[in-house]
Amino acid sequence: MCATKLCEDPEVDLRQIPLVALNVSVRRRLSLYLNPRCTVAADWTTVAESMDFEYLEIKNFETSKNPTLMILEVWEARSTNATVGKLLDILEASERRDIVEELRPLIDVDVKKYLERQSEPPVQVPEVDSCVTRAEDRHITMGDEMFDAFICYCQSDFQFVHEMIEQLEKTDYNLKLCVFDRDVLPGSCVWSITAELIEKRCKRMVVVISDEYLRSDACDFQTKFALSLCPGARSKRLIPVVYKTMSEPFPSILRFLTVCDYTRPCTQGWFWSRLAKALSLS
């Protein structure tokens, strides 16, 4: 075994290769090994601890259909240390050499393809080059301003999001909301852009809860990523909002948070002022 060097080219240090090099098939194979909870070998929870996730974060990941894929996505989005070599180090330290030996040939193939793509000369299209929308340049939204809140919603709930814009932005509250379909420039990587906005550009996140929300992979990622940034909601980052009756149970990972409920006629008169106040707190 070549440790954290590419077997066919020892000059390549896998600790310098970002995790994005690993394709879906390798990640799914890794999930087959780590997802089952095991008492005799390290599972995904041990790997998550080695990635510096906290206890409450790991408990939240338990609700995911594929916790291994989720921790890889969140780790990749928030850590500069998320590399192929570091992942191999974690598996070795967790005494899962069986996984390393099984997946290493596939990993090496992915890394070679990644390096080949990186070495290819870029396609020269002046019109595109003049429109800088890369995440590292932070030109990912219509402007470079900070937002009071990121709105987590699914497409079927956009009518309510539009009402939220009318009530919170175009009134004396004068709040600035980050609405993905309106504010994010096209042509960007959805997952990395979403993570950057939630972590660095938005003070809080409003989660529009509905039956459709529960079936949305994008909403699931956004919610769990935000929770990973503030375990136990100590900084009051997340504000769940319910605006219509649900047939499905309320998501368990948000039950510890106070809900802003628009479905109760007796409190509708206070709904927008309460939400605006929560978003305005320092």
Short mmCIF file of C-alpha atoms in Angstrom, two decimals:
data_model
loop_
_atom_site.label_atom_id
_atom_site.label_comp_id
_atom_site.label_asym_id
_atom_site.label_seq_id
_atom_site.Cartn_x
_atom_site.Cartn_y
_atom_site.Cartn_z
CA MET A 1 0.00 0.00 0.00
CA CYS A 2 1.26 3.46 -0.95
CA ALA A 3 -0.02 5.30 2.13
CA THR A 4 -1.06 8.79 1.06
CA LYS A 5 0.95 8.86 -2.18
CA LEU A 6 -0.51 8.02 -5.56
CA CYS A 7 0.73 4.47 -6.22
CA GLU A 8 1.57 5.09 -9.89
CA ASP A 9 3.17 8.46 -9.15
CA PRO A 10 4.76 8.84 -5.67
CA GLU A 11 5.27 12.54 -6.37
CA VAL A 12 1.53 13.09 -5.94
CA ASP A 13 0.60 13.71 -2.31
CA LEU A 14 -3.03 12.74 -1.73
CA ARG A 15 -3.18 15.15 1.21
CA GLN A 16 -3.08 17.91 -1.43
CA ILE A 17 -5.94 16.44 -3.48
CA PRO A 18 -9.36 17.89 -2.51
CA LEU A 19 -12.16 15.51 -1.66
CA VAL A 20 -14.09 16.66 -4.73
CA ALA A 21 -11.83 14.29 -6.72
CA LEU A 22 -13.79 11.29 -5.40
CA ASN A 23 -16.76 10.45 -7.58
CA VAL A 24 -20.19 9.22 -6.51
CA SER A 25 -19.42 5.51 -6.92
CA VAL A 26 -16.49 5.63 -4.47
CA ARG A 27 -18.56 7.59 -1.95
CA ARG A 28 -21.39 5.09 -2.20
CA ARG A 29 -19.01 2.18 -1.74
CA LEU A 30 -17.61 3.89 1.33
CA SER A 31 -21.17 4.29 2.63
CA LEU A 32 -21.79 0.55 2.29
CA TYR A 33 -18.93 -0.04 4.72
CA LEU A 34 -19.57 2.78 7.18
CA ASN A 35 -23.35 3.27 7.33
CA PRO A 36 -24.20 0.07 9.26
CA ARG A 37 -23.78 0.69 12.99
CA CYS A 38 -21.13 -1.75 14.18
CA THR A 39 -19.89 -2.74 17.62
CA VAL A 40 -16.73 -4.51 16.48
CA ALA A 41 -15.41 -2.01 13.92
CA ALA A 42 -15.46 1.75 13.45
CA ASP A 43 -18.48 3.06 11.58
CA TRP A 44 -19.44 6.49 10.21
CA THR A 45 -19.77 7.99 13.69
CA THR A 46 -16.11 7.31 14.44
CA VAL A 47 -15.14 8.91 11.15
CA ALA A 48 -17.36 11.92 11.92
CA GLU A 49 -15.67 12.40 15.30
CA SER A 50 -12.27 12.35 13.57
CA MET A 51 -13.56 15.07 11.24
CA ASP A 52 -14.21 17.19 14.36
CA PHE A 53 -18.00 17.01 14.24
CA GLU A 54 -19.57 17.51 17.66
CA TYR A 55 -21.95 15.17 19.46
CA LEU A 56 -25.12 17.08 18.53
CA GLU A 57 -24.03 17.31 14.92
CA ILE A 58 -23.55 13.54 14.79
CA LYS A 59 -26.98 13.01 16.37
CA ASN A 60 -28.47 15.20 13.65
CA PHE A 61 -26.71 13.20 10.93
CA GLU A 62 -28.36 10.03 12.26
CA THR A 63 -31.64 11.15 10.69
CA SER A 64 -30.09 11.13 7.21
CA LYS A 65 -30.77 8.24 4.84
CA ASN A 66 -27.05 8.12 4.10
CA PRO A 67 -25.06 9.66 6.98
CA THR A 68 -21.70 8.85 5.40
CA LEU A 69 -22.50 10.86 2.27
CA MET A 70 -23.83 13.68 4.43
CA ILE A 71 -20.71 14.00 6.61
CA LEU A 72 -18.51 13.94 3.49
CA GLU A 73 -20.57 16.75 1.92
CA VAL A 74 -20.57 18.93 5.03
CA TRP A 75 -16.88 18.25 5.80
CA GLU A 76 -15.97 19.10 2.21
CA ALA A 77 -18.00 22.32 2.31
CA ARG A 78 -16.66 23.71 5.56
CA SER A 79 -13.12 22.40 5.98
CA THR A 80 -9.97 23.27 4.05
CA ASN A 81 -8.55 20.04 5.47
CA ALA A 82 -11.01 17.88 3.53
CA THR A 83 -8.64 16.01 1.24
CA VAL A 84 -8.37 12.49 -0.10
CA GLY A 85 -5.20 11.88 1.93
CA LYS A 86 -6.81 13.12 5.15
CA LEU A 87 -9.76 10.77 4.59
CA LEU A 88 -7.35 7.87 4.18
CA ASP A 89 -5.53 8.95 7.36
CA ILE A 90 -8.83 8.94 9.25
CA LEU A 91 -9.76 5.47 8.00
CA GLU A 92 -6.33 4.13 8.93
CA ALA A 93 -6.49 5.72 12.40
CA SER A 94 -9.98 4.22 12.85
CA GLU A 95 -8.50 0.79 12.11
CA ARG A 96 -10.52 0.41 8.91
CA ARG A 97 -7.62 -0.73 6.76
CA ASP A 98 -10.07 -3.15 5.13
CA ILE A 99 -11.88 -0.21 3.56
CA VAL A 100 -8.64 1.43 2.45
CA GLU A 101 -7.40 -1.76 0.79
CA GLU A 102 -10.75 -2.35 -0.93
CA LEU A 103 -11.27 1.18 -2.21
CA ARG A 104 -7.70 2.31 -2.84
CA PRO A 105 -7.59 1.15 -6.50
CA LEU A 106 -10.83 3.04 -7.20
CA ILE A 107 -9.58 6.11 -5.35
CA ASP A 108 -6.35 6.14 -7.36
CA VAL A 109 -8.36 6.00 -10.60
CA ASP A 110 -10.48 8.96 -9.47
CA VAL A 111 -7.41 10.97 -8.46
CA LYS A 112 -5.73 10.31 -11.83
CA LYS A 113 -8.85 11.50 -13.66
CA TYR A 114 -9.02 14.57 -11.44
CA LEU A 115 -5.38 15.45 -12.16
CA GLU A 116 -5.93 14.94 -15.87
CA ARG A 117 -8.89 17.30 -15.80
CA GLN A 118 -6.83 19.85 -13.88
CA SER A 119 -4.03 19.70 -16.44
CA GLU A 120 -6.33 20.25 -19.41
CA PRO A 121 -6.05 23.77 -20.88
CA PRO A 122 -9.15 25.84 -20.16
CA VAL A 123 -11.56 26.52 -22.98
CA GLN A 124 -11.07 30.13 -24.06
CA VAL A 125 -14.46 31.82 -24.16
CA PRO A 126 -13.94 35.55 -23.55
CA GLU A 127 -17.62 36.25 -22.87
CA VAL A 128 -17.63 33.78 -20.00
CA ASP A 129 -14.19 34.75 -18.68
CA SER A 130 -15.31 38.35 -18.29
CA CYS A 131 -18.14 37.33 -15.96
CA VAL A 132 -16.37 36.23 -12.81
CA THR A 133 -18.74 34.10 -10.73
CA ARG A 134 -16.33 31.84 -8.88
CA ALA A 135 -16.94 31.21 -5.19
CA GLU A 136 -13.39 32.20 -4.30
CA ASP A 137 -14.07 35.67 -5.78
CA ARG A 138 -17.33 35.82 -3.78
CA HIS A 139 -19.23 37.11 -6.85
CA ILE A 140 -21.93 34.52 -6.32
CA THR A 141 -24.93 36.76 -5.73
CA MET A 142 -26.41 39.82 -7.37
CA GLY A 143 -24.44 41.90 -4.86
CA ASP A 144 -21.70 41.27 -2.29
CA GLU A 145 -23.75 42.41 0.69
CA MET A 146 -24.46 40.50 3.89
CA PHE A 147 -27.94 39.07 4.42
CA ASP A 148 -30.09 39.00 7.53
CA ALA A 149 -31.29 35.51 6.70
CA PHE A 150 -30.93 32.66 4.21
CA ILE A 151 -34.36 31.30 3.24
CA CYS A 152 -34.46 27.50 3.05
CA TYR A 153 -37.47 26.47 0.99
CA CYS A 154 -38.64 24.12 -1.76
CA GLN A 155 -40.15 25.30 -5.04
CA SER A 156 -43.74 24.45 -4.11
CA ASP A 157 -43.51 26.91 -1.19
CA PHE A 158 -42.23 29.84 -3.25
CA GLN A 159 -45.55 31.69 -3.06
CA PHE A 160 -45.10 32.00 0.70
CA VAL A 161 -41.45 33.02 0.22
CA HIS A 162 -42.68 35.81 -2.08
CA GLU A 163 -45.05 36.98 0.67
CA MET A 164 -42.11 36.87 3.11
CA ILE A 165 -40.18 39.20 0.80
CA GLU A 166 -43.13 41.59 0.65
CA GLN A 167 -43.61 41.60 4.44
CA LEU A 168 -39.98 41.74 5.60
CA GLU A 169 -38.03 43.56 2.86
CA LYS A 170 -40.52 46.10 1.51
CA THR A 171 -41.76 47.38 4.86
CA ASP A 172 -40.28 49.30 7.75
CA TYR A 173 -38.52 46.11 8.88
CA ASN A 174 -36.16 46.66 5.90
CA LEU A 175 -34.53 43.23 6.22
CA LYS A 176 -32.35 41.67 3.52
CA LEU A 177 -33.23 38.08 2.69
CA CYS A 178 -31.14 35.65 0.63
CA VAL A 179 -33.56 33.89 -1.72
CA PHE A 180 -31.66 31.41 -3.88
CA ASP A 181 -33.78 31.75 -7.03
CA ARG A 182 -33.57 35.53 -6.91
CA ASP A 183 -30.13 36.35 -5.49
CA VAL A 184 -27.71 33.62 -6.60
CA LEU A 185 -26.06 34.02 -9.98
CA PRO A 186 -26.49 31.08 -12.41
CA GLY A 187 -23.60 28.83 -13.32
CA SER A 188 -22.35 28.19 -9.77
CA CYS A 189 -21.89 24.89 -7.90
CA VAL A 190 -25.08 24.59 -5.84
CA TRP A 191 -23.67 22.82 -2.78
CA SER A 192 -20.51 24.88 -2.27
CA ILE A 193 -22.32 28.17 -2.94
CA THR A 194 -25.13 27.28 -0.53
CA ALA A 195 -22.63 26.36 2.19
CA GLU A 196 -20.70 29.63 1.74
CA LEU A 197 -23.86 31.73 1.87
CA ILE A 198 -25.18 30.04 5.01
CA GLU A 199 -21.86 30.13 6.86
CA LYS A 200 -20.34 33.44 5.78
CA ARG A 201 -22.94 35.74 4.25
CA CYS A 202 -26.14 35.15 6.26
CA LYS A 203 -26.69 35.90 9.94
CA ARG A 204 -29.52 33.42 10.31
CA MET A 205 -31.57 30.89 8.36
CA VAL A 206 -35.36 30.71 8.06
CA VAL A 207 -36.53 27.16 7.34
CA VAL A 208 -39.92 26.99 5.62
CA ILE A 209 -41.33 23.67 6.84
CA SER A 210 -43.88 21.76 4.75
CA ASP A 211 -44.55 18.21 3.59
CA GLU A 212 -42.63 19.05 0.40
CA TYR A 213 -39.69 20.34 2.45
CA LEU A 214 -39.36 16.90 4.06
CA ARG A 215 -38.81 15.35 0.62
CA SER A 216 -36.27 17.90 -0.59
CA ASP A 217 -32.60 16.82 -0.67
CA ALA A 218 -31.51 20.45 -1.03
CA CYS A 219 -33.48 21.57 2.04
CA ASP A 220 -32.17 18.57 3.97
CA PHE A 221 -28.57 19.54 3.18
CA GLN A 222 -29.11 23.22 3.97
CA THR A 223 -30.75 22.50 7.33
CA LYS A 224 -28.16 19.99 8.49
CA PHE A 225 -25.29 22.16 7.34
CA ALA A 226 -26.67 25.13 9.30
CA LEU A 227 -27.18 22.93 12.36
CA SER A 228 -23.58 21.75 12.09
CA LEU A 229 -22.47 25.38 12.43
CA CYS A 230 -24.38 25.96 15.65
CA PRO A 231 -24.98 22.72 17.62
CA GLY A 232 -27.93 23.07 19.95
CA ALA A 233 -28.87 26.39 18.26
CA ARG A 234 -26.84 28.29 20.84
CA SER A 235 -26.50 31.24 18.49
CA LYS A 236 -30.20 31.09 17.47
CA ARG A 237 -29.24 30.73 13.81
CA LEU A 238 -32.21 28.61 12.71
CA ILE A 239 -35.83 29.78 12.77
CA PRO A 240 -38.39 27.15 11.65
CA VAL A 241 -41.54 28.55 10.03
CA VAL A 242 -44.77 26.61 9.40
CA TYR A 243 -47.25 28.36 7.11
CA LYS A 244 -49.68 25.57 6.18
CA THR A 245 -51.06 22.40 7.75
CA MET A 246 -48.83 19.36 7.42
CA SER A 247 -49.77 15.69 7.08
CA GLU A 248 -46.24 14.50 7.93
CA PRO A 249 -44.64 14.75 11.40
CA PHE A 250 -42.56 17.84 12.14
CA PRO A 251 -38.83 17.10 11.50
CA SER A 252 -37.27 15.70 14.66
CA ILE A 253 -33.96 17.55 14.23
CA LEU A 254 -35.78 20.89 14.62
CA ARG A 255 -38.07 20.01 17.52
CA PHE A 256 -35.79 21.68 20.05
CA LEU A 257 -36.33 25.06 18.34
CA THR A 258 -39.21 27.50 18.87
CA VAL A 259 -41.43 27.52 15.78
CA CYS A 260 -42.99 30.55 14.12
CA ASP A 261 -46.44 29.16 13.25
CA TYR A 262 -48.59 30.91 10.63
CA THR A 263 -51.32 28.23 10.75
CA ARG A 264 -52.76 29.40 14.08
CA PRO A 265 -55.38 32.12 13.46
CA CYS A 266 -55.00 33.48 17.00
CA THR A 267 -51.31 34.35 16.45
CA GLN A 268 -51.29 35.36 12.77
CA GLY A 269 -51.47 39.03 13.71
CA TRP A 270 -48.13 38.76 15.49
CA PHE A 271 -46.45 36.41 13.01
CA TRP A 272 -44.47 38.89 10.88
CA SER A 273 -43.46 41.14 13.78
CA ARG A 274 -42.17 38.13 15.77
CA LEU A 275 -40.24 36.80 12.78
CA ALA A 276 -38.80 40.24 11.98
CA LYS A 277 -37.74 40.72 15.61
CA ALA A 278 -35.99 37.33 15.66
CA LEU A 279 -34.11 38.18 12.46
CA SER A 280 -33.12 41.62 13.77
CA LEU A 281 -31.51 40.42 16.99
CA SER A 282 -27.75 40.98 17.16
#
